[in-house]
Amino acid sequence: MAGRRAAIKAIDWAAFAERVPPNQRAMFNALKTRSDALSARLAALPEKPPTIDWAYYKATVAKAGMVDEFQKKFSALKVPEPVDTQTAKIDAQEQEAAKSSAEYVQASKARIAQYEQQLQKFRSMIPFEQMTYEDLHEAFPETRLDKEKYPYWPHKPIADL
Amino acid sequence: MFSRLVLRAAPAALRSLPPPVTVSVLHTTRPLHTTQQCLAPLPPLPEKGGEVRHGLIPEEFFQFLYPKTGVTGPYMLGTGLLLYLLSKEIYVINHETVAAACILSVIIYGVKKYGSDVAAFADKLNEEKVAKALAVKNEAIKNLETAIEQEKKEQWRVEGRSYLFDAKRNNIAMLLETNYRERLLTVYNEVKKRLDYQVALQNLKRQKEQDHMIQWVEKNVVQSITPQQQKDSIAKCILDLRALSKSAQAAA
């Protein structure tokens, strides 16, 4: 039967759990309980139903032909497999997730580059003992006093002192 | 006369003091705007200032005079100068001198006693300022590093998204499989129920027929027992019982 047994992959829940960020723990737990419930249900059902003992029934049941008729109809019966409607949606979701995660990784890399740059600047700064005030204002622009806006000492609003 | 010679020699000597560039005389090595290129960042200030004798006269003066006059040279020069100034009344001693002497002595005493403490205090203030700035800088570095760590961790987390979708697909597959098995089981159960019903029906019928027949046979037999036969059979039973009781009494 084609399509049956759609590859139930073994999931490493431990590795999965490691990668879950703490703010999504609840969702992960819900997913896990659901998966466990499903697999428990699956394991409780036998793979094939037990076979019917036709010989015994043929010997026991008096009505002629009834057992034969049953047997014929039974072996001719095809149980339809349930149709899979959701896998396509899941695949679509996966594509989308791949795209958005690629974007996120891009942004993250940009942020890392920025941090690296700042880190470089901090690491290559001259020690404070050798700085003049000019050097300090270059390294930390926020220490520069705005002499145009506040022409009188202390060159910043009193509240900022 | 010698004093005049010394006086004339001194400015010449002072003029011929080498400019600060040539390093051999000075202890410091700061170029101080002598070349075109400017040194940035500025080299650090030297730890100690130039050495000085008696708080006033730089050591280089003594070194300069040492080859010609030996160790006592500068002192002799100083004494001579002083005596010249006093004797020629180029410097006049008046009440200002006494005031100056008192003030200077007090100042020198104060500096000698408390100078190092004040210097240490000032150094401490500076240290604190620098330490605060350094702490800020170190904290900024640490924060940046942790931020980079976090970003890398988040990237690693993102890589694990395939687990999620595998789990979802697994769930779906499990549901489908469960459903299919349930259907098979239902079919089997239904067919079996029907067959078992037929068998049970048959068995019940046979049972009922048997019971009925037995009852009917019994009823007929009981009916066919006539009153005469009953009396005869009762008399026979009594005789048998008597015989049995006799044999039982004999045995006991």
CSV table of C-alpha atoms in Angstrom, one decimal:
chain,number,residue,atom,x,y,z
A,1,MET,CA,0.0,0.0,0.0
A,2,ALA,CA,1.7,3.2,-1.1
A,3,GLY,CA,1.7,6.1,1.2
A,4,ARG,CA,1.1,4.1,4.3
A,5,ARG,CA,3.6,4.3,7.2
A,6,ALA,CA,4.7,7.8,6.2
A,7,ALA,CA,8.1,7.5,7.9
A,8,ILE,CA,7.7,8.2,11.6
A,9,LYS,CA,11.1,9.6,12.3
A,10,ALA,CA,12.7,9.2,15.6
A,11,ILE,CA,12.8,12.6,17.3
A,12,ASP,CA,15.5,13.3,19.8
A,13,TRP,CA,13.4,15.1,22.4
A,14,ALA,CA,16.4,15.9,24.6
A,15,ALA,CA,18.3,17.8,21.8
A,16,PHE,CA,15.0,19.5,20.8
A,17,ALA,CA,14.4,20.6,24.4
A,18,GLU,CA,17.9,22.1,24.5
A,19,ARG,CA,17.2,24.4,21.6
A,20,VAL,CA,13.9,25.7,23.0
A,21,PRO,CA,14.3,29.2,24.4
A,22,PRO,CA,12.8,29.7,27.9
A,23,ASN,CA,9.9,31.8,26.8
A,24,GLN,CA,8.6,29.0,24.5
A,25,ARG,CA,8.8,26.2,27.1
A,26,ALA,CA,5.1,26.0,27.6
A,27,MET,CA,4.4,25.5,23.9
A,28,PHE,CA,7.1,22.8,23.7
A,29,ASN,CA,5.7,21.0,26.7
A,30,ALA,CA,2.2,21.0,25.1
A,31,LEU,CA,3.6,19.6,21.9
A,32,LYS,CA,5.5,16.9,23.7
A,33,THR,CA,2.5,15.8,25.7
A,34,ARG,CA,0.4,15.7,22.6
A,35,SER,CA,3.0,13.7,20.8
A,36,ASP,CA,3.4,11.3,23.7
A,37,ALA,CA,-0.4,10.8,23.9
A,38,LEU,CA,-0.6,10.0,20.2
A,39,SER,CA,2.3,7.6,20.3
A,40,ALA,CA,0.7,5.9,23.3
A,41,ARG,CA,-2.5,5.5,21.4
A,42,LEU,CA,-0.7,4.1,18.4
A,43,ALA,CA,1.2,1.6,20.5
A,44,ALA,CA,-2.0,0.4,22.1
A,45,LEU,CA,-3.5,-0.7,18.8
A,46,PRO,CA,-2.2,-3.9,17.1
A,47,GLU,CA,-0.8,-3.5,13.6
A,48,LYS,CA,-3.1,-6.0,12.0
A,49,PRO,CA,-6.4,-7.2,13.4
A,50,PRO,CA,-6.5,-10.9,14.3
A,51,THR,CA,-7.6,-13.2,11.5
A,52,ILE,CA,-11.1,-14.7,11.5
A,53,ASP,CA,-11.2,-18.5,11.8
A,54,TRP,CA,-13.3,-19.2,8.8
A,55,ALA,CA,-13.0,-23.0,9.1
A,56,TYR,CA,-14.6,-23.0,12.5
A,57,TYR,CA,-17.5,-20.9,11.4
A,58,LYS,CA,-18.0,-22.9,8.3
A,59,ALA,CA,-18.3,-26.0,10.4
A,60,THR,CA,-20.5,-24.4,13.1
A,61,VAL,CA,-22.9,-22.2,11.3
A,62,ALA,CA,-25.8,-24.2,9.8
A,63,LYS,CA,-27.0,-21.7,7.3
A,64,ALA,CA,-25.5,-22.7,4.0
A,65,GLY,CA,-23.5,-20.2,2.1
A,66,MET,CA,-23.6,-17.5,4.7
A,67,VAL,CA,-20.1,-18.0,5.9
A,68,ASP,CA,-18.8,-18.3,2.4
A,69,GLU,CA,-20.6,-15.1,1.5
A,70,PHE,CA,-19.1,-13.3,4.5
A,71,GLN,CA,-15.7,-14.6,3.7
A,72,LYS,CA,-15.8,-13.5,0.1
A,73,LYS,CA,-17.0,-10.0,1.0
A,74,PHE,CA,-14.5,-9.7,3.8
A,75,SER,CA,-11.5,-10.5,1.7
A,76,ALA,CA,-12.7,-8.2,-1.0
A,77,LEU,CA,-13.2,-5.3,1.4
A,78,LYS,CA,-10.6,-2.5,1.1
A,79,VAL,CA,-10.4,-0.2,4.0
A,80,PRO,CA,-9.7,3.2,2.7
A,81,GLU,CA,-6.6,4.9,4.2
A,82,PRO,CA,-7.2,8.3,5.8
A,83,VAL,CA,-6.3,11.1,3.5
A,84,ASP,CA,-3.4,13.3,4.5
A,85,THR,CA,-4.5,17.0,4.3
A,86,GLN,CA,-2.0,18.6,6.7
A,87,THR,CA,1.4,17.7,5.5
A,88,ALA,CA,1.3,20.2,2.7
A,89,LYS,CA,0.5,22.9,5.2
A,90,ILE,CA,3.4,21.8,7.4
A,91,ASP,CA,5.8,21.9,4.5
A,92,ALA,CA,4.6,25.4,3.6
A,93,GLN,CA,5.1,26.4,7.2
A,94,GLU,CA,8.6,25.0,7.1
A,95,GLN,CA,9.5,26.9,4.0
A,96,GLU,CA,8.2,30.1,5.7
A,97,ALA,CA,10.1,29.4,8.8
A,98,ALA,CA,13.3,28.7,6.8
A,99,LYS,CA,12.9,32.1,5.2
A,100,SER,CA,12.2,34.0,8.4
A,101,SER,CA,14.9,32.3,10.2
A,102,ALA,CA,17.4,33.2,7.4
A,103,GLU,CA,16.4,36.8,7.8
A,104,TYR,CA,16.8,36.6,11.6
A,105,VAL,CA,20.2,35.1,11.2
A,106,GLN,CA,21.2,37.9,8.8
A,107,ALA,CA,20.0,40.5,11.3
A,108,SER,CA,21.7,38.7,14.1
A,109,LYS,CA,25.0,38.6,12.2
A,110,ALA,CA,24.7,42.3,11.4
A,111,ARG,CA,24.2,43.0,15.1
A,112,ILE,CA,27.2,40.8,16.0
A,113,ALA,CA,29.3,42.8,13.5
A,114,GLN,CA,28.3,46.0,15.2
A,115,TYR,CA,29.1,44.6,18.6
A,116,GLU,CA,32.4,43.4,17.3
A,117,GLN,CA,33.2,46.8,16.0
A,118,GLN,CA,32.4,48.5,19.3
A,119,LEU,CA,34.4,45.9,21.1
A,120,GLN,CA,37.3,46.6,18.8
A,121,LYS,CA,37.1,50.3,19.6
A,122,PHE,CA,37.1,49.6,23.3
A,123,ARG,CA,39.9,47.2,23.2
A,124,SER,CA,42.2,49.5,21.1
A,125,MET,CA,41.6,52.5,23.2
A,126,ILE,CA,44.6,54.2,24.9
A,127,PRO,CA,44.6,53.8,28.6
A,128,PHE,CA,42.9,56.6,30.5
A,129,GLU,CA,46.1,57.7,32.1
A,130,GLN,CA,47.5,58.8,28.8
A,131,MET,CA,44.3,60.5,27.5
A,132,THR,CA,43.8,64.2,27.1
A,133,TYR,CA,40.2,65.6,27.3
A,134,GLU,CA,40.2,65.8,23.5
A,135,ASP,CA,41.0,62.1,23.3
A,136,LEU,CA,38.3,61.4,25.8
A,137,HIS,CA,35.7,63.3,23.8
A,138,GLU,CA,36.7,61.4,20.7
A,139,ALA,CA,36.4,58.0,22.4
A,140,PHE,CA,33.2,58.8,24.2
A,141,PRO,CA,31.3,61.5,22.2
A,142,GLU,CA,28.7,61.8,25.0
A,143,THR,CA,31.3,63.5,27.3
A,144,ARG,CA,31.7,66.3,24.9
A,145,LEU,CA,30.4,69.6,26.3
A,146,ASP,CA,28.1,71.5,24.0
A,147,LYS,CA,29.6,75.0,24.2
A,148,GLU,CA,27.2,76.5,21.6
A,149,LYS,CA,24.0,75.4,23.3
A,150,TYR,CA,25.2,76.2,26.8
A,151,PRO,CA,27.8,78.9,26.5
A,152,TYR,CA,28.3,79.4,30.2
A,153,TRP,CA,29.9,77.0,32.6
A,154,PRO,CA,29.1,74.2,33.3
A,155,HIS,CA,28.0,73.8,29.7
A,156,LYS,CA,25.2,71.4,30.5
A,157,PRO,CA,21.9,71.8,32.3
A,158,ILE,CA,22.3,72.0,36.1
A,159,ALA,CA,20.1,69.0,36.5
A,160,ASP,CA,22.7,66.9,34.7
A,161,LEU,CA,25.5,67.5,37.0
B,1,MET,CA,86.9,90.5,40.9
B,2,PHE,CA,86.7,86.8,41.0
B,3,SER,CA,83.0,87.4,41.7
B,4,ARG,CA,82.7,89.5,38.6
B,5,LEU,CA,84.4,86.8,36.5
B,6,VAL,CA,82.0,84.3,37.9
B,7,LEU,CA,79.1,86.6,37.3
B,8,ARG,CA,80.1,87.0,33.6
B,9,ALA,CA,80.8,83.3,33.3
B,10,ALA,CA,77.5,82.3,34.7
B,11,PRO,CA,75.2,83.8,32.0
B,12,ALA,CA,77.6,82.6,29.3
B,13,ALA,CA,77.5,79.2,30.8
B,14,LEU,CA,73.7,79.3,31.1
B,15,ARG,CA,73.4,80.4,27.5
B,16,SER,CA,75.6,77.6,26.4
B,17,LEU,CA,73.4,75.1,28.2
B,18,PRO,CA,72.2,72.8,25.5
B,19,PRO,CA,68.6,73.0,24.4
B,20,PRO,CA,66.4,70.2,25.8
B,21,VAL,CA,66.5,68.1,22.6
B,22,THR,CA,69.9,66.5,23.1
B,23,VAL,CA,69.0,63.8,25.5
B,24,SER,CA,72.3,63.3,27.3
B,25,VAL,CA,71.8,66.1,29.8
B,26,LEU,CA,68.1,65.9,30.7
B,27,HIS,CA,66.5,63.0,32.4
B,28,THR,CA,63.3,63.4,30.5
B,29,THR,CA,63.0,62.4,26.8
B,30,ARG,CA,59.9,64.4,25.8
B,31,PRO,CA,60.5,65.9,22.3
B,32,LEU,CA,58.1,68.7,23.0
B,33,HIS,CA,57.2,70.1,19.5
B,34,THR,CA,60.7,70.0,18.2
B,35,THR,CA,60.0,67.9,15.1
B,36,GLN,CA,57.2,68.4,12.5
B,37,GLN,CA,55.4,65.2,13.2
B,38,CYS,CA,53.2,65.2,16.3
B,39,LEU,CA,53.1,62.2,18.5
B,40,ALA,CA,49.6,61.0,18.9
B,41,PRO,CA,48.7,59.7,21.4
B,42,LEU,CA,51.0,61.7,23.5
B,43,PRO,CA,53.6,59.5,25.2
B,44,PRO,CA,52.8,59.1,28.9
B,45,LEU,CA,54.2,61.7,31.3
B,46,PRO,CA,57.3,60.6,33.1
B,47,GLU,CA,56.8,59.2,36.6
B,48,LYS,CA,59.0,61.8,38.4
B,49,GLY,CA,60.0,65.3,37.4
B,50,GLY,CA,63.5,66.3,36.9
B,51,GLU,CA,65.7,65.9,39.9
B,52,VAL,CA,66.3,69.0,42.0
B,53,ARG,CA,68.6,69.9,44.8
B,54,HIS,CA,67.4,71.9,47.8
B,55,GLY,CA,64.0,72.1,46.0
B,56,LEU,CA,65.2,74.8,43.7
B,57,ILE,CA,68.2,74.1,41.6
B,58,PRO,CA,68.1,71.4,39.0
B,59,GLU,CA,70.6,68.6,39.2
B,60,GLU,CA,71.8,69.3,35.7
B,61,PHE,CA,73.4,72.5,36.8
B,62,PHE,CA,75.6,70.6,39.3
B,63,GLN,CA,76.4,68.1,36.7
B,64,PHE,CA,77.3,70.8,34.2
B,65,LEU,CA,79.7,72.4,36.7
B,66,TYR,CA,81.2,69.2,38.0
B,67,PRO,CA,84.0,68.7,35.3
B,68,LYS,CA,85.4,72.1,35.9
B,69,THR,CA,84.8,72.8,39.6
B,70,GLY,CA,84.1,69.4,41.2
B,71,VAL,CA,81.5,68.8,43.8
B,72,THR,CA,81.8,72.1,45.7
B,73,GLY,CA,81.7,74.3,42.6
B,74,PRO,CA,78.1,75.2,42.5
B,75,TYR,CA,78.0,75.8,46.3
B,76,MET,CA,81.0,78.1,46.1
B,77,LEU,CA,79.3,79.9,43.2
B,78,GLY,CA,76.1,80.3,45.2
B,79,THR,CA,77.9,81.5,48.3
B,80,GLY,CA,79.9,84.0,46.3
B,81,LEU,CA,76.8,85.3,44.5
B,82,LEU,CA,75.0,85.7,47.8
B,83,LEU,CA,77.8,87.6,49.5
B,84,TYR,CA,78.2,89.8,46.5
B,85,LEU,CA,74.6,90.7,46.5
B,86,LEU,CA,74.6,91.4,50.2
B,87,SER,CA,77.9,93.3,50.3
B,88,LYS,CA,77.2,95.5,47.3
B,89,GLU,CA,73.7,96.0,48.7
B,90,ILE,CA,72.2,94.9,45.4
B,91,TYR,CA,69.8,93.1,47.7
B,92,VAL,CA,68.9,95.3,50.7
B,93,ILE,CA,68.0,93.7,54.0
B,94,ASN,CA,64.9,95.3,55.4
B,95,HIS,CA,61.8,94.3,57.3
B,96,GLU,CA,60.5,92.5,54.2
B,97,THR,CA,63.4,90.1,54.5
B,98,VAL,CA,62.4,89.1,58.0
B,99,ALA,CA,58.8,88.7,56.8
B,100,ALA,CA,59.9,86.6,53.8
B,101,ALA,CA,62.1,84.5,56.0
B,102,CYS,CA,59.3,83.7,58.5
B,103,ILE,CA,56.8,83.0,55.7
B,104,LEU,CA,59.2,80.8,53.8
B,105,SER,CA,60.2,78.9,56.9
B,106,VAL,CA,56.5,78.2,57.7
B,107,ILE,CA,55.8,77.2,54.2
B,108,ILE,CA,58.8,74.9,54.0
B,109,TYR,CA,57.9,73.3,57.3
B,110,GLY,CA,54.3,72.7,56.2
B,111,VAL,CA,55.3,71.2,52.9
B,112,LYS,CA,57.9,69.0,54.4
B,113,LYS,CA,55.6,67.7,57.0
B,114,TYR,CA,52.3,67.3,55.1
B,115,GLY,CA,53.5,67.3,51.5
B,116,SER,CA,53.4,63.6,50.9
B,117,ASP,CA,50.0,63.2,52.5
B,118,VAL,CA,48.5,65.8,50.4
B,119,ALA,CA,50.1,64.3,47.3
B,120,ALA,CA,48.8,60.9,48.2
B,121,PHE,CA,45.3,62.3,48.7
B,122,ALA,CA,45.4,64.1,45.3
B,123,ASP,CA,46.7,60.9,43.7
B,124,LYS,CA,43.8,59.0,45.3
B,125,LEU,CA,41.2,61.4,43.8
B,126,ASN,CA,42.7,61.0,40.4
B,127,GLU,CA,42.9,57.2,40.8
B,128,GLU,CA,39.3,57.1,41.7
B,129,LYS,CA,38.3,59.1,38.6
B,130,VAL,CA,40.4,56.9,36.4
B,131,ALA,CA,39.2,53.7,38.1
B,132,LYS,CA,35.6,54.8,37.6
B,133,ALA,CA,36.1,55.4,33.9
B,134,LEU,CA,38.0,52.1,33.6
B,135,ALA,CA,35.1,50.3,35.4
B,136,VAL,CA,32.6,51.8,32.9
B,137,LYS,CA,34.8,50.7,30.0
B,138,ASN,CA,35.2,47.2,31.3
B,139,GLU,CA,31.5,46.8,31.9
B,140,ALA,CA,30.8,48.0,28.4
B,141,ILE,CA,33.2,45.4,27.1
B,142,LYS,CA,31.7,42.7,29.2
B,143,ASN,CA,28.2,43.6,28.1
B,144,LEU,CA,29.2,43.6,24.4
B,145,GLU,CA,30.8,40.2,24.8
B,146,THR,CA,27.7,38.7,26.5
B,147,ALA,CA,25.5,40.2,23.8
B,148,ILE,CA,27.6,38.5,21.2
B,149,GLU,CA,27.4,35.2,23.1
B,150,GLN,CA,23.6,35.6,23.2
B,151,GLU,CA,23.3,36.3,19.5
B,152,LYS,CA,25.4,33.2,18.7
B,153,LYS,CA,23.3,31.1,21.0
B,154,GLU,CA,20.1,32.4,19.4
B,155,GLN,CA,21.5,31.5,16.0
B,156,TRP,CA,22.3,28.0,17.2
B,157,ARG,CA,18.7,27.7,18.5
B,158,VAL,CA,17.3,28.7,15.2
B,159,GLU,CA,19.1,25.9,13.6
B,160,GLY,CA,17.0,23.4,15.6
B,161,ARG,CA,13.8,24.4,13.9
B,162,SER,CA,13.8,21.2,11.8
B,163,TYR,CA,13.0,19.3,15.0
B,164,LEU,CA,9.7,21.2,15.3
B,165,PHE,CA,8.5,20.3,11.9
B,166,ASP,CA,9.6,16.7,12.2
B,167,ALA,CA,7.6,16.4,15.3
B,168,LYS,CA,4.6,17.9,13.6
B,169,ARG,CA,4.8,15.6,10.7
B,170,ASN,CA,5.3,12.6,13.0
B,171,ASN,CA,2.2,13.6,14.8
B,172,ILE,CA,0.2,13.6,11.6
B,173,ALA,CA,1.6,10.3,10.5
B,174,MET,CA,0.8,8.8,13.9
B,175,LEU,CA,-2.7,10.1,13.7
B,176,LEU,CA,-3.2,8.7,10.2
B,177,GLU,CA,-1.8,5.3,11.2
B,178,THR,CA,-3.9,5.2,14.3
B,179,ASN,CA,-7.0,6.0,12.3
B,180,TYR,CA,-6.3,3.3,9.7
B,181,ARG,CA,-5.7,0.7,12.3
B,182,GLU,CA,-8.9,1.6,14.1
B,183,ARG,CA,-10.8,1.2,10.9
B,184,LEU,CA,-9.4,-2.3,10.3
B,185,LEU,CA,-10.2,-3.2,13.8
B,186,THR,CA,-13.8,-2.0,13.5
B,187,VAL,CA,-14.3,-4.1,10.4
B,188,TYR,CA,-13.0,-7.2,12.0
B,189,ASN,CA,-15.1,-6.6,15.1
B,190,GLU,CA,-18.3,-6.1,13.2
B,191,VAL,CA,-17.9,-9.2,11.0
B,192,LYS,CA,-16.9,-11.3,14.0
B,193,LYS,CA,-19.9,-10.0,16.0
B,194,ARG,CA,-22.3,-11.1,13.2
B,195,LEU,CA,-20.8,-14.5,12.8
B,196,ASP,CA,-20.8,-15.0,16.6
B,197,TYR,CA,-24.4,-14.0,16.7
B,198,GLN,CA,-25.3,-16.7,14.2
B,199,VAL,CA,-23.4,-19.3,16.1
B,200,ALA,CA,-25.0,-18.2,19.4
B,201,LEU,CA,-28.4,-18.2,17.8
B,202,GLN,CA,-27.9,-21.8,16.6
B,203,ASN,CA,-26.7,-22.9,20.0
B,204,LEU,CA,-29.6,-21.4,21.8
B,205,LYS,CA,-32.1,-23.0,19.5
B,206,ARG,CA,-30.5,-26.4,20.0
B,207,GLN,CA,-30.5,-25.9,23.7
B,208,LYS,CA,-34.1,-25.0,23.8
B,209,GLU,CA,-35.0,-28.0,21.7
B,210,GLN,CA,-33.1,-30.3,24.0
B,211,ASP,CA,-34.7,-28.9,27.1
B,212,HIS,CA,-38.2,-29.1,25.6
B,213,MET,CA,-37.7,-32.7,24.5
B,214,ILE,CA,-36.4,-33.7,28.0
B,215,GLN,CA,-39.4,-32.1,29.6
B,216,TRP,CA,-41.8,-33.7,27.3
B,217,VAL,CA,-40.3,-37.1,27.8
B,218,GLU,CA,-40.4,-36.7,31.6
B,219,LYS,CA,-44.0,-35.6,31.5
B,220,ASN,CA,-45.0,-38.5,29.4
B,221,VAL,CA,-43.3,-41.0,31.7
B,222,VAL,CA,-44.8,-39.5,34.8
B,223,GLN,CA,-48.2,-39.7,33.1
B,224,SER,CA,-47.8,-43.3,32.2
B,225,ILE,CA,-47.3,-44.4,35.8
B,226,THR,CA,-50.8,-45.8,36.7
B,227,PRO,CA,-52.1,-45.9,40.3
B,228,GLN,CA,-51.8,-49.7,40.5
B,229,GLN,CA,-48.1,-49.6,39.4
B,230,GLN,CA,-47.5,-46.9,42.0
B,231,LYS,CA,-48.9,-49.1,44.8
B,232,ASP,CA,-46.9,-52.1,43.7
B,233,SER,CA,-43.7,-50.1,43.4
B,234,ILE,CA,-44.2,-48.6,46.9
B,235,ALA,CA,-44.8,-52.1,48.5
B,236,LYS,CA,-41.7,-53.4,46.8
B,237,CYS,CA,-39.7,-50.4,48.1
B,238,ILE,CA,-40.9,-51.1,51.6
B,239,LEU,CA,-39.9,-54.8,51.4
B,240,ASP,CA,-36.5,-53.8,50.1
B,241,LEU,CA,-36.0,-51.3,52.8
B,242,ARG,CA,-36.9,-53.9,55.5
B,243,ALA,CA,-34.4,-56.4,54.0
B,244,LEU,CA,-31.7,-53.7,53.9
B,245,SER,CA,-32.3,-52.6,57.5
B,246,LYS,CA,-32.1,-56.3,58.6
B,247,SER,CA,-28.8,-56.8,56.8
B,248,ALA,CA,-27.6,-53.5,58.2
B,249,GLN,CA,-28.6,-54.5,61.8
B,250,ALA,CA,-26.8,-57.9,61.3
B,251,ALA,CA,-23.6,-56.2,60.1
B,252,ALA,CA,-23.5,-53.6,62.9
